[in-house]
Amino acid sequence: MTVHNEALRDHACLIVHGPDQPGLVAAVTGLITRHKANIVSLDQYSDNPEGGAFFQRVVFHRPELTAAFDEIESDIAETLKPYGMTWRLTDQSIPKRMAVLASTSDHCLLDLLWRHRRGELPVSIPMVISNHTNMVEDVRSFGIPFFHVPSQGPDKSAAEAEIVKLLSGNVDFVVLARYMQILSDNFIQDVAVPVINIHHSFLPAFIGAGPYRKAKERGVKLIGATSHYVTKDLDEGPIIEQDVVRVTHADSAADLQRRGADVERAVLSRAVLWHAQDRVIRNGNHTVVF
Amino acid sequence: MTVHNEALRDHACLIVHGPDQPGLVAAVTGLITRHKANIVSLDQYSDNPEGGAFFQRVVFHRPELTAAFDEIESDIAETLKPYGMTWRLTDQSIPKRMAVLASTSDHCLLDLLWRHRRGELPVSIPMVISNHTNMVEDVRSFGIPFFHVPSQGPDKSAAEAEIVKLLSGNVDFVVLARYMQILSDNFIQDVAVPVINIHHSFLPAFIGAGPYRKAKERGVKLIGATSHYVTKDLDEGPIIEQDVVRVTHADSAADLQRRGADVERAVLSRAVLWHAQDRVIRNGNHTVVF
Amino acid sequence: MTVHNEALRDHACLIVHGPDQPGLVAAVTGLITRHKANIVSLDQYSDNPEGGAFFQRVVFHRPELTAAFDEIESDIAETLKPYGMTWRLTDQSIPKRMAVLASTSDHCLLDLLWRHRRGELPVSIPMVISNHTNMVEDVRSFGIPFFHVPSQGPDKSAAEAEIVKLLSGNVDFVVLARYMQILSDNFIQDVAVPVINIHHSFLPAFIGAGPYRKAKERGVKLIGATSHYVTKDLDEGPIIEQDVVRVTHADSAADLQRRGADVERAVLSRAVLWHAQDRVIRNGNHTVVF
Amino acid sequence: MTVHNEALRDHACLIVHGPDQPGLVAAVTGLITRHKANIVSLDQYSDNPEGGAFFQRVVFHRPELTAAFDEIESDIAETLKPYGMTWRLTDQSIPKRMAVLASTSDHCLLDLLWRHRRGELPVSIPMVISNHTNMVEDVRSFGIPFFHVPSQGPDKSAAEAEIVKLLSGNVDFVVLARYMQILSDNFIQDVAVPVINIHHSFLPAFIGAGPYRKAKERGVKLIGATSHYVTKDLDEGPIIEQDVVRVTHADSAADLQRRGADVERAVLSRAVLWHAQDRVIRNGNHTVVF
C-alpha cells in the first residue's frame, strides 16, 4: 500500500526535457489548463537560447488527480510527441522509496532518518543496509528495517548481489550515506535506480580516499562536501549540491573530519530532498536543480 | 537617444501580477507563442495557492521587437483584461536611467560606477548628486556628470526641490549610495520613481543612525547590510537584499565599519542589478525577487 | 566519581580577566613555566590598550596535574593578587556537568545528545528536564535520565522550584534547548550556574515570541539564530554565537521554521562546545570568545 | 624617506618560529616586559604539542620604539639563541612596500589601489607594472607610478629581467593581481621577496588555465578563489586565503567569471592585508594565519 502525503494530495509534477523549441512552454501550460489544473510552480531553463537543451518542472494541482492521471499522461504523450521531448509525470503525494546504505559512520544516516521522522523528507524508507552492525539499534528505533550485508575480502560480488536482491523492485533510489565500499559498474547497472553519494570533499578537489588528510596536507582554508549521482567513474558523477566550512591552520585532520561531518550531512540531506521532490534533472554530467 | 545593450537586442521582459487564477500562465505563454517569440526564462510565484497573489516574469526573444512592440502591448492588454492583472512590458536592450545620490562615503558609489563601466549593470547613469564635493573628480573620471547640491541647516526643502528638478524626467530610478540625509515624504512623492537605499545593518535590527556603534554595544557576532525601497517610514521599506559578515569581540566599531562597507557595496550592487533587470516586484511591504 | 576525558589528561585551563596592566602576560606565563608546564594554547584580548579590560585564556599541559593542582592555584592567587585580577583554573579532563531543559521540539535537544555520544562535547549530561513527555524515549535511548516537570497555569513557581531542586549541586551549567517557558528572575538567581539559551532569530531583530512569523511579515532575506546567556532581560543577555541562512519570498513561515531549525541546532551546539571548553568569558553584556 | 603610519607609532611586531620548547612564551613575554613594553596582542600555535613547530606573533607598544629598536633586537637575539628560533622584529608604523603586477583585468588591481587610498592597507605602493597599457590612467589617477613592460613572444627572460630591475631594492613584496604571465623559477629567485598570487579557483581544484571554463564543465555548485605564495610549482604554493560563492546550472561561464571576480578581489585583499600586518607565517607548504 502506498503511503500518501496528504499535504501534496492532488499535486502532480511534470518534468520535461529535450531540444529547446518555440512554443514548448505554451504547449505544456495549455495542456495543464485544459485539464482544469492550476499551476503551483513552474521552473524552466534552456542551456543555450539557440538550439540548446530545454528543461522544465511544473507542479500543478488537479482535484481528483488519481482518477485523471492516465488521461493526463496520454495527453502529455500526444502533445509532446511532435517536439521529441523526454518527460515524466509523478503524483507528488506518493513518496519515493529510498534505501540507505551505510557503514560505521552515523552522522549522515541519522540525519536522514531524523529528518524523515520530522516529516522533512517526502520519502519512505523501506530499508537501511550496512556492512557493519553498529547502527542496528539506532536504525530500528526509528521503526526502519535494518539488513546486515557484510563485505569482506577482495571479491565484493556476492555482497553486491545480495544488496541488489534486497533493493530490487523495492526502492526508487538509493543513498550512500558514507558507505565505505566502492561499488562495481555491474552493481550500478543492476540496481537500475538513481544512486546518490556524499563525498567528503569539495569535488573535484581531493577525489578518492582520505580527502580530509589530503586537505590538511594541502593546507586549504575551507573544506567541503559534495553530493552527486554515482556513475561508473569514481567521484565523477553529476554534482547535485556542495557546501564548505572555514578551517584554520590550527584544525587537525580530526578537527576537519568533525567539522566536515556537519557539512556532509547538510549537503546530503539537501540533495536527497531535492531528488525526492523531482527538482534535479540530469543533463549529461551536469544537473539542473530547480 | 537611447543607448542600447546589443546583447539584449530583441529581448523583452513581461512582468505580470495580480490575483492568482487558473489559466493565467497558459494565457501569457500562449500569447508569447502567437507573437512568434521564444521564451528565454520564466519565473512565477503565487503567495497562496488558494486565492493568493500571482507574480510572473517572462523574458522572451522576438526578432524585430521594436517594430512589434506596440502590437504585443495591445495584445497583452486585451489578453489580461479579463484577469484584472497589473503588467508592464520592457525592452531589455534599453538600459534604465539611474541617478546616484551620495555624501562623503565612496565605497558604494565607486562600486556602482565601476560595475557600470565593466558592463555588469544594464543601466545608464545620467548623473551623480552629492551634498559634498569630495567625490567630484572620481565621478567625472568615469565620464559621469556630477552635481553638487549642499544640504545645510534644518530646512532641506530647497535642496530637495533642486534635486527633484535635476531628476525630473531624466531618470527611471534613484539609488541612495550612503546618502546621509533623511528624505521627506514630499521628496519621495515628487521624485515619482523607485528609490533604493542601502542601510548599514541587518534590518530590522539597528534601525536609524549609528548601526555599527549599536552593533558593537549589543555585542553581535555578525553584522549586515540591507538594501530596500524607500518609503515614508525610515528603514521600513520592502527589503530587496541582505547579507552579513562575521565579526568578533576583537573588532572595534571602526573595524565593523570597514568590514561592513564591503557588505554594503555588495548588497547594494546586487539590489541595483536585480532592479535594473526587472527581477524585483513589490508586494505590499515585501519583494518577490526572481 | 568524576568522568575523565583521557585526551585532556593533565591539561589545565586558566582564565584571567581584570584591568589591563603591563607585565601581566609575562607574570602568568612565567608562573606556568615555573610549574614545569608547557603552554598548549594562549589567547588574550584587551578591549582598550589604554586602561581597558584584559582577558586571557591559557591551556597548559602539566604532568601529574592533579597532584600539583592546589599548589598551582595558590601560586596563581599570590602572583595575581597585586594585579587585582579575577581568575579561575580548571582541569580540562573533568567534563562540565550540563543539564538540558526542553519542551516538545527535538532538533536542538537531539543534536546535543548525539554530539555528546560522538564525543564532540566535553560534558557529562546528568539529566534532561522537559515540561512535556514526547522526548522521553529518545532521551533515554542515549542512556540519559529524563525528568518530566509539567508547567501549566499562570503560576510557574512550583515547577521552577522543582527544577531548581533537581539541578541544585548536580550541574555546572544549564542549556535551554528550545525550552518554551519564560524563566523568572528568581529561577535564574536560584539556579546559580550559567544558563545558555537559543533564540530563533538574529538578535536584536525579532525579540520575543514568534520570530519566524515576524521575519516572514518583515520580508527579510536571511533568517538567523542566536545563542546567549540568560539574564533577567528577555533575549537581552550576552551573545555567544549567531548564524544565518538565506531565504526567499517563496519560503513560507513553515519553511522558515524548518530551515531555521538547522541554524538553531548548529548555533547552540557551537555555543555549548565553546562554553564547555572555557572559551567564553563574559564582559558585561558582551562575550569574549577565544 | 619612510612613510609612517601614525596610528601604529611605537608598535612593534615580533614573529618567532622554530622547535616548540617549554618556557618559550615566558622567555619572550618576559623580554618584552623588561623593555617596558605593553603587549597589545599575542597569538601562538604549535603544530604538535610533542616536539612540533612553534609559531608566535606578538604586537607590543613601546614608547620611543625607534630609539630602543636596536637594543630590543639584540636582546631578542640573545634570549632566543639557546632555543634555536627564527625570528624577525618589525616596526608596525613603517608600511611594507608593495608592487602590483597586472595585465588587462582591473578588478583586483583597482580594489587594492582603492583600499590603499582608504587607508585599509598598511602598505606603500611604489609601482604598478603591467604587460598592457589599458590601466595606465586608472593607476596614475591614484597617484601611483605605472610601468609598462610588454611580454610578447615565447622568451620572457628580457621582460622578467626588466621587471626584476624595477623591483630590485624598491619593494618588500609583490602582488600578482591577475597577472596573466607564468613567471620563471629564475624570476622568483631573483626578485627575492615574497610574491602573492590570486588564482581564480578553489585550489587544488582547477589548477592551471581556464578554471571558470573547467568549473562550468564539471558542473560545480560553488566557485572560488585562492590567494597563495608563489613557488616554482604552478598554483602549488602555500595557501593564505580562499573563499567561494554559490552558482547554479543557469550561470554561464561568463557569469562564473563575473561572480568569481568579486571573490577574487575579496580574497586577494584579505591575503595582502594579512601579509602586510605580518599575520602570515610560512610553514613548509602551509601557512599559519594569526
mmCIF file with all atom_site columns, C-alpha atoms in Angstrom, chain A residues 31-191:
data_model
loop_
_atom_site.group_PDB
_atom_site.id
_atom_site.type_symbol
_atom_site.label_atom_id
_atom_site.label_alt_id
_atom_site.label_comp_id
_atom_site.label_asym_id
_atom_site.label_entity_id
_atom_site.label_seq_id
_atom_site.pdbx_PDB_ins_code
_atom_site.Cartn_x
_atom_site.Cartn_y
_atom_site.Cartn_z
_atom_site.occupancy
_atom_site.B_iso_or_equiv
_atom_site.pdbx_formal_charge
_atom_site.auth_seq_id
_atom_site.auth_comp_id
_atom_site.auth_asym_id
_atom_site.auth_atom_id
_atom_site.pdbx_PDB_model_num
ATOM 1   C CA . LEU A 1 31  ? -2.282 21.257  -21.716 1.00 0.00 ? 31  LEU A CA 1
ATOM 2   C CA . ILE A 1 32  ? -2.366 21.753  -17.967 1.00 0.00 ? 32  ILE A CA 1
ATOM 3   C CA . THR A 1 33  ? -5.062 24.372  -18.287 1.00 0.00 ? 33  THR A CA 1
ATOM 4   C CA . ARG A 1 34  ? -7.155 22.087  -20.493 1.00 0.00 ? 34  ARG A CA 1
ATOM 5   C CA . HIS A 1 35  ? -7.100 19.524  -17.683 1.00 0.00 ? 35  HIS A CA 1
ATOM 6   C CA . LYS A 1 36  ? -8.512 22.086  -15.259 1.00 0.00 ? 36  LYS A CA 1
ATOM 7   C CA . ALA A 1 37  ? -5.352 22.052  -13.197 1.00 0.00 ? 37  ALA A CA 1
ATOM 8   C CA . ASN A 1 38  ? -3.775 25.083  -11.529 1.00 0.00 ? 38  ASN A CA 1
ATOM 9   C CA . ILE A 1 39  ? -0.044 25.649  -11.835 1.00 0.00 ? 39  ILE A CA 1
ATOM 10  C CA . VAL A 1 40  ? 1.551  25.829  -8.382  1.00 0.00 ? 40  VAL A CA 1
ATOM 11  C CA . SER A 1 41  ? 5.110  26.385  -9.520  1.00 0.00 ? 41  SER A CA 1
ATOM 12  C CA . LEU A 1 42  ? 6.949  26.434  -12.792 1.00 0.00 ? 42  LEU A CA 1
ATOM 13  C CA . ASP A 1 43  ? 10.665 26.469  -13.495 1.00 0.00 ? 43  ASP A CA 1
ATOM 14  C CA . GLN A 1 44  ? 12.379 26.271  -16.809 1.00 0.00 ? 44  GLN A CA 1
ATOM 15  C CA . TYR A 1 45  ? 15.854 26.530  -18.183 1.00 0.00 ? 45  TYR A CA 1
ATOM 16  C CA . SER A 1 46  ? 17.482 26.363  -21.571 1.00 0.00 ? 46  SER A CA 1
ATOM 17  C CA . ASP A 1 47  ? 21.221 25.795  -21.651 1.00 0.00 ? 47  ASP A CA 1
ATOM 18  C CA . ASN A 1 48  ? 21.510 27.696  -24.915 1.00 0.00 ? 48  ASN A CA 1
ATOM 19  C CA . PRO A 1 49  ? 18.828 30.018  -26.290 1.00 0.00 ? 49  PRO A CA 1
ATOM 20  C CA . GLU A 1 50  ? 19.769 28.944  -29.814 1.00 0.00 ? 50  GLU A CA 1
ATOM 21  C CA . GLY A 1 51  ? 19.206 25.225  -30.221 1.00 0.00 ? 51  GLY A CA 1
ATOM 22  C CA . GLY A 1 52  ? 20.110 24.157  -26.700 1.00 0.00 ? 52  GLY A CA 1
ATOM 23  C CA . ALA A 1 53  ? 18.526 21.688  -24.334 1.00 0.00 ? 53  ALA A CA 1
ATOM 24  C CA . PHE A 1 54  ? 15.291 22.644  -22.592 1.00 0.00 ? 54  PHE A CA 1
ATOM 25  C CA . PHE A 1 55  ? 14.336 21.668  -19.025 1.00 0.00 ? 55  PHE A CA 1
ATOM 26  C CA . GLN A 1 56  ? 11.068 22.301  -17.315 1.00 0.00 ? 56  GLN A CA 1
ATOM 27  C CA . ARG A 1 57  ? 9.479  21.376  -13.992 1.00 0.00 ? 57  ARG A CA 1
ATOM 28  C CA . VAL A 1 58  ? 5.828  22.193  -13.406 1.00 0.00 ? 58  VAL A CA 1
ATOM 29  C CA . VAL A 1 59  ? 3.925  21.370  -10.251 1.00 0.00 ? 59  VAL A CA 1
ATOM 30  C CA . PHE A 1 60  ? 0.172  21.619  -10.693 1.00 0.00 ? 60  PHE A CA 1
ATOM 31  C CA . HIS A 1 61  ? -2.862 20.991  -8.551  1.00 0.00 ? 61  HIS A CA 1
ATOM 32  C CA . ARG A 1 62  ? -5.672 18.940  -10.104 1.00 0.00 ? 62  ARG A CA 1
ATOM 33  C CA . PRO A 1 63  ? -8.613 17.855  -7.947  1.00 0.00 ? 63  PRO A CA 1
ATOM 34  C CA . GLU A 1 64  ? -9.236 14.132  -8.284  1.00 0.00 ? 64  GLU A CA 1
ATOM 35  C CA . LEU A 1 65  ? -5.756 13.691  -9.695  1.00 0.00 ? 65  LEU A CA 1
ATOM 36  C CA . THR A 1 66  ? -5.708 9.907   -9.308  1.00 0.00 ? 66  THR A CA 1
ATOM 37  C CA . ALA A 1 67  ? -8.767 9.428   -11.487 1.00 0.00 ? 67  ALA A CA 1
ATOM 38  C CA . ALA A 1 68  ? -7.427 11.740  -14.182 1.00 0.00 ? 68  ALA A CA 1
ATOM 39  C CA . PHE A 1 69  ? -3.791 10.614  -14.085 1.00 0.00 ? 69  PHE A CA 1
ATOM 40  C CA . ASP A 1 70  ? -3.824 8.208   -17.024 1.00 0.00 ? 70  ASP A CA 1
ATOM 41  C CA . GLU A 1 71  ? -5.717 10.585  -19.221 1.00 0.00 ? 71  GLU A CA 1
ATOM 42  C CA . ILE A 1 72  ? -3.299 13.427  -18.443 1.00 0.00 ? 72  ILE A CA 1
ATOM 43  C CA . GLU A 1 73  ? -0.389 11.140  -19.207 1.00 0.00 ? 73  GLU A CA 1
ATOM 44  C CA . SER A 1 74  ? -1.848 10.192  -22.572 1.00 0.00 ? 74  SER A CA 1
ATOM 45  C CA . ASP A 1 75  ? -2.424 13.820  -23.410 1.00 0.00 ? 75  ASP A CA 1
ATOM 46  C CA . ILE A 1 76  ? 1.136  14.727  -22.477 1.00 0.00 ? 76  ILE A CA 1
ATOM 47  C CA . ALA A 1 77  ? 2.477  11.918  -24.648 1.00 0.00 ? 77  ALA A CA 1
ATOM 48  C CA . GLU A 1 78  ? 0.476  13.109  -27.616 1.00 0.00 ? 78  GLU A CA 1
ATOM 49  C CA . THR A 1 79  ? 1.175  16.811  -27.051 1.00 0.00 ? 79  THR A CA 1
ATOM 50  C CA . LEU A 1 80  ? 4.923  16.376  -26.664 1.00 0.00 ? 80  LEU A CA 1
ATOM 51  C CA . LYS A 1 81  ? 5.429  13.778  -29.405 1.00 0.00 ? 81  LYS A CA 1
ATOM 52  C CA . PRO A 1 82  ? 5.974  16.356  -32.183 1.00 0.00 ? 82  PRO A CA 1
ATOM 53  C CA . TYR A 1 83  ? 8.624  18.044  -30.031 1.00 0.00 ? 83  TYR A CA 1
ATOM 54  C CA . GLY A 1 84  ? 10.590 14.863  -29.362 1.00 0.00 ? 84  GLY A CA 1
ATOM 55  C CA . MET A 1 85  ? 10.787 15.518  -25.616 1.00 0.00 ? 85  MET A CA 1
ATOM 56  C CA . THR A 1 86  ? 11.543 13.188  -22.724 1.00 0.00 ? 86  THR A CA 1
ATOM 57  C CA . TRP A 1 87  ? 9.080  13.615  -19.882 1.00 0.00 ? 87  TRP A CA 1
ATOM 58  C CA . ARG A 1 88  ? 7.737  12.055  -16.712 1.00 0.00 ? 88  ARG A CA 1
ATOM 59  C CA . LEU A 1 89  ? 4.702  12.755  -14.588 1.00 0.00 ? 89  LEU A CA 1
ATOM 60  C CA . THR A 1 90  ? 4.643  11.929  -10.891 1.00 0.00 ? 90  THR A CA 1
ATOM 61  C CA . ASP A 1 91  ? 1.997  12.109  -8.215  1.00 0.00 ? 91  ASP A CA 1
ATOM 62  C CA . GLN A 1 92  ? 3.653  14.279  -5.556  1.00 0.00 ? 92  GLN A CA 1
ATOM 63  C CA . SER A 1 93  ? 1.641  12.692  -2.753  1.00 0.00 ? 93  SER A CA 1
ATOM 64  C CA . ILE A 1 94  ? 3.318  9.310   -3.297  1.00 0.00 ? 94  ILE A CA 1
ATOM 65  C CA . PRO A 1 95  ? 6.651  9.385   -1.513  1.00 0.00 ? 95  PRO A CA 1
ATOM 66  C CA . LYS A 1 96  ? 9.651  7.927   -3.336  1.00 0.00 ? 96  LYS A CA 1
ATOM 67  C CA . ARG A 1 97  ? 11.031 4.771   -1.728  1.00 0.00 ? 97  ARG A CA 1
ATOM 68  C CA . MET A 1 98  ? 14.601 5.370   -0.542  1.00 0.00 ? 98  MET A CA 1
ATOM 69  C CA . ALA A 1 99  ? 17.124 2.790   0.633   1.00 0.00 ? 99  ALA A CA 1
ATOM 70  C CA . VAL A 1 100 ? 20.122 3.944   2.634   1.00 0.00 ? 100 VAL A CA 1
ATOM 71  C CA . LEU A 1 101 ? 23.464 2.131   2.502   1.00 0.00 ? 101 LEU A CA 1
ATOM 72  C CA . ALA A 1 102 ? 25.770 2.899   5.389   1.00 0.00 ? 102 ALA A CA 1
ATOM 73  C CA . SER A 1 103 ? 28.931 1.690   7.076   1.00 0.00 ? 103 SER A CA 1
ATOM 74  C CA . THR A 1 104 ? 30.039 2.655   10.597  1.00 0.00 ? 104 THR A CA 1
ATOM 75  C CA . SER A 1 105 ? 29.571 6.436   10.400  1.00 0.00 ? 105 SER A CA 1
ATOM 76  C CA . ASP A 1 106 ? 26.325 7.638   11.897  1.00 0.00 ? 106 ASP A CA 1
ATOM 77  C CA . HIS A 1 107 ? 26.073 11.314  11.022  1.00 0.00 ? 107 HIS A CA 1
ATOM 78  C CA . CYS A 1 108 ? 24.616 11.180  7.504   1.00 0.00 ? 108 CYS A CA 1
ATOM 79  C CA . LEU A 1 109 ? 22.438 8.156   8.224   1.00 0.00 ? 109 LEU A CA 1
ATOM 80  C CA . LEU A 1 110 ? 20.907 9.548   11.409  1.00 0.00 ? 110 LEU A CA 1
ATOM 81  C CA . ASP A 1 111 ? 20.305 12.938  9.887   1.00 0.00 ? 111 ASP A CA 1
ATOM 82  C CA . LEU A 1 112 ? 18.297 11.362  7.074   1.00 0.00 ? 112 LEU A CA 1
ATOM 83  C CA . LEU A 1 113 ? 16.284 9.157   9.460   1.00 0.00 ? 113 LEU A CA 1
ATOM 84  C CA . TRP A 1 114 ? 15.629 12.063  11.778  1.00 0.00 ? 114 TRP A CA 1
ATOM 85  C CA . ARG A 1 115 ? 14.526 14.400  9.003   1.00 0.00 ? 115 ARG A CA 1
ATOM 86  C CA . HIS A 1 116 ? 12.296 11.665  7.681   1.00 0.00 ? 116 HIS A CA 1
ATOM 87  C CA . ARG A 1 117 ? 10.692 11.276  11.109  1.00 0.00 ? 117 ARG A CA 1
ATOM 88  C CA . ARG A 1 118 ? 10.176 15.046  11.330  1.00 0.00 ? 118 ARG A CA 1
ATOM 89  C CA . GLY A 1 119 ? 8.339  14.942  8.004   1.00 0.00 ? 119 GLY A CA 1
ATOM 90  C CA . GLU A 1 120 ? 11.001 16.981  6.209   1.00 0.00 ? 120 GLU A CA 1
ATOM 91  C CA . LEU A 1 121 ? 11.754 14.362  3.546   1.00 0.00 ? 121 LEU A CA 1
ATOM 92  C CA . PRO A 1 122 ? 8.915  13.240  1.263   1.00 0.00 ? 122 PRO A CA 1
ATOM 93  C CA . VAL A 1 123 ? 10.178 9.660   1.083   1.00 0.00 ? 123 VAL A CA 1
ATOM 94  C CA . SER A 1 124 ? 9.507  6.276   2.601   1.00 0.00 ? 124 SER A CA 1
ATOM 95  C CA . ILE A 1 125 ? 12.496 4.305   3.846   1.00 0.00 ? 125 ILE A CA 1
ATOM 96  C CA . PRO A 1 126 ? 11.886 0.585   3.367   1.00 0.00 ? 126 PRO A CA 1
ATOM 97  C CA . MET A 1 127 ? 15.377 -0.402  4.485   1.00 0.00 ? 127 MET A CA 1
ATOM 98  C CA . VAL A 1 128 ? 18.828 0.513   5.689   1.00 0.00 ? 128 VAL A CA 1
ATOM 99  C CA . ILE A 1 129 ? 21.619 -1.813  4.594   1.00 0.00 ? 129 ILE A CA 1
ATOM 100 C CA . SER A 1 130 ? 25.026 -1.760  6.226   1.00 0.00 ? 130 SER A CA 1
ATOM 101 C CA . ASN A 1 131 ? 28.217 -3.779  6.042   1.00 0.00 ? 131 ASN A CA 1
ATOM 102 C CA . HIS A 1 132 ? 28.520 -3.241  9.792   1.00 0.00 ? 132 HIS A CA 1
ATOM 103 C CA . THR A 1 133 ? 26.160 -3.774  12.689  1.00 0.00 ? 133 THR A CA 1
ATOM 104 C CA . ASN A 1 134 ? 26.911 -0.848  14.989  1.00 0.00 ? 134 ASN A CA 1
ATOM 105 C CA . MET A 1 135 ? 23.908 1.165   13.807  1.00 0.00 ? 135 MET A CA 1
ATOM 106 C CA . VAL A 1 136 ? 21.286 -1.586  14.017  1.00 0.00 ? 136 VAL A CA 1
ATOM 107 C CA . GLU A 1 137 ? 19.636 -0.371  17.215  1.00 0.00 ? 137 GLU A CA 1
ATOM 108 C CA . ASP A 1 138 ? 19.597 3.270   16.177  1.00 0.00 ? 138 ASP A CA 1
ATOM 109 C CA . VAL A 1 139 ? 18.021 2.432   12.846  1.00 0.00 ? 139 VAL A CA 1
ATOM 110 C CA . ARG A 1 140 ? 15.366 0.140   14.277  1.00 0.00 ? 140 ARG A CA 1
ATOM 111 C CA . SER A 1 141 ? 14.465 2.725   16.942  1.00 0.00 ? 141 SER A CA 1
ATOM 112 C CA . PHE A 1 142 ? 13.172 4.777   14.011  1.00 0.00 ? 142 PHE A CA 1
ATOM 113 C CA . GLY A 1 143 ? 10.974 1.818   13.030  1.00 0.00 ? 143 GLY A CA 1
ATOM 114 C CA . ILE A 1 144 ? 13.010 1.117   9.920   1.00 0.00 ? 144 ILE A CA 1
ATOM 115 C CA . PRO A 1 145 ? 14.194 -2.365  8.824   1.00 0.00 ? 145 PRO A CA 1
ATOM 116 C CA . PHE A 1 146 ? 17.947 -2.953  9.023   1.00 0.00 ? 146 PHE A CA 1
ATOM 117 C CA . PHE A 1 147 ? 19.801 -5.523  6.940   1.00 0.00 ? 147 PHE A CA 1
ATOM 118 C CA . HIS A 1 148 ? 23.390 -6.519  7.561   1.00 0.00 ? 148 HIS A CA 1
ATOM 119 C CA . VAL A 1 149 ? 25.331 -7.423  4.424   1.00 0.00 ? 149 VAL A CA 1
ATOM 120 C CA . PRO A 1 150 ? 28.993 -7.914  5.330   1.00 0.00 ? 150 PRO A CA 1
ATOM 121 C CA . SER A 1 151 ? 31.517 -7.049  2.682   1.00 0.00 ? 151 SER A CA 1
ATOM 122 C CA . GLN A 1 152 ? 34.835 -8.692  3.421   1.00 0.00 ? 152 GLN A CA 1
ATOM 123 C CA . GLY A 1 153 ? 37.623 -9.886  1.201   1.00 0.00 ? 153 GLY A CA 1
ATOM 124 C CA . PRO A 1 154 ? 38.554 -8.607  -2.215  1.00 0.00 ? 154 PRO A CA 1
ATOM 125 C CA . ASP A 1 155 ? 35.584 -10.103 -4.045  1.00 0.00 ? 155 ASP A CA 1
ATOM 126 C CA . LYS A 1 156 ? 32.509 -7.986  -3.364  1.00 0.00 ? 156 LYS A CA 1
ATOM 127 C CA . SER A 1 157 ? 30.287 -9.610  -5.964  1.00 0.00 ? 157 SER A CA 1
ATOM 128 C CA . ALA A 1 158 ? 28.381 -11.839 -3.519  1.00 0.00 ? 158 ALA A CA 1
ATOM 129 C CA . ALA A 1 159 ? 27.677 -8.903  -1.205  1.00 0.00 ? 159 ALA A CA 1
ATOM 130 C CA . GLU A 1 160 ? 26.639 -6.725  -4.114  1.00 0.00 ? 160 GLU A CA 1
ATOM 131 C CA . ALA A 1 161 ? 24.339 -9.421  -5.431  1.00 0.00 ? 161 ALA A CA 1
ATOM 132 C CA . GLU A 1 162 ? 22.707 -9.729  -2.020  1.00 0.00 ? 162 GLU A CA 1
ATOM 133 C CA . ILE A 1 163 ? 22.158 -5.987  -1.870  1.00 0.00 ? 163 ILE A CA 1
ATOM 134 C CA . VAL A 1 164 ? 20.720 -5.885  -5.384  1.00 0.00 ? 164 VAL A CA 1
ATOM 135 C CA . LYS A 1 165 ? 18.324 -8.665  -4.398  1.00 0.00 ? 165 LYS A CA 1
ATOM 136 C CA . LEU A 1 166 ? 17.157 -6.685  -1.352  1.00 0.00 ? 166 LEU A CA 1
ATOM 137 C CA . LEU A 1 167 ? 16.701 -3.487  -3.350  1.00 0.00 ? 167 LEU A CA 1
ATOM 138 C CA . SER A 1 168 ? 15.236 -4.967  -6.498  1.00 0.00 ? 168 SER A CA 1
ATOM 139 C CA . GLY A 1 169 ? 11.710 -3.670  -7.066  1.00 0.00 ? 169 GLY A CA 1
ATOM 140 C CA . ASN A 1 170 ? 11.539 -2.244  -3.563  1.00 0.00 ? 170 ASN A CA 1
ATOM 141 C CA . VAL A 1 171 ? 13.120 1.179   -3.961  1.00 0.00 ? 171 VAL A CA 1
ATOM 142 C CA . ASP A 1 172 ? 13.078 4.187   -6.248  1.00 0.00 ? 172 ASP A CA 1
ATOM 143 C CA . PHE A 1 173 ? 16.519 5.463   -5.341  1.00 0.00 ? 173 PHE A CA 1
ATOM 144 C CA . VAL A 1 174 ? 19.494 4.585   -3.184  1.00 0.00 ? 174 VAL A CA 1
ATOM 145 C CA . VAL A 1 175 ? 21.526 6.856   -0.916  1.00 0.00 ? 175 VAL A CA 1
ATOM 146 C CA . LEU A 1 176 ? 25.101 6.061   0.046   1.00 0.00 ? 176 LEU A CA 1
ATOM 147 C CA . ALA A 1 177 ? 25.342 7.661   3.485   1.00 0.00 ? 177 ALA A CA 1
ATOM 148 C CA . ARG A 1 178 ? 29.124 7.374   3.854   1.00 0.00 ? 178 ARG A CA 1
ATOM 149 C CA . TYR A 1 179 ? 29.003 3.751   2.610   1.00 0.00 ? 179 TYR A CA 1
ATOM 150 C CA . MET A 1 180 ? 32.703 2.980   2.503   1.00 0.00 ? 180 MET A CA 1
ATOM 151 C CA . GLN A 1 181 ? 32.697 0.386   -0.257  1.00 0.00 ? 181 GLN A CA 1
ATOM 152 C CA . ILE A 1 182 ? 33.432 1.114   -3.902  1.00 0.00 ? 182 ILE A CA 1
ATOM 153 C CA . LEU A 1 183 ? 30.544 -0.252  -5.936  1.00 0.00 ? 183 LEU A CA 1
ATOM 154 C CA . SER A 1 184 ? 31.164 -2.050  -9.216  1.00 0.00 ? 184 SER A CA 1
ATOM 155 C CA . ASP A 1 185 ? 29.812 -0.907  -12.558 1.00 0.00 ? 185 ASP A CA 1
ATOM 156 C CA . ASN A 1 186 ? 27.702 -4.048  -12.585 1.00 0.00 ? 186 ASN A CA 1
ATOM 157 C CA . PHE A 1 187 ? 26.087 -3.074  -9.317  1.00 0.00 ? 187 PHE A CA 1
ATOM 158 C CA . ILE A 1 188 ? 25.218 0.386   -10.611 1.00 0.00 ? 188 ILE A CA 1
ATOM 159 C CA . GLN A 1 189 ? 23.678 -1.192  -13.699 1.00 0.00 ? 189 GLN A CA 1
ATOM 160 C CA . ASP A 1 190 ? 21.824 -3.943  -11.853 1.00 0.00 ? 190 ASP A CA 1
ATOM 161 C CA . VAL A 1 191 ? 20.374 -1.679  -9.200  1.00 0.00 ? 191 VAL A CA 1
#
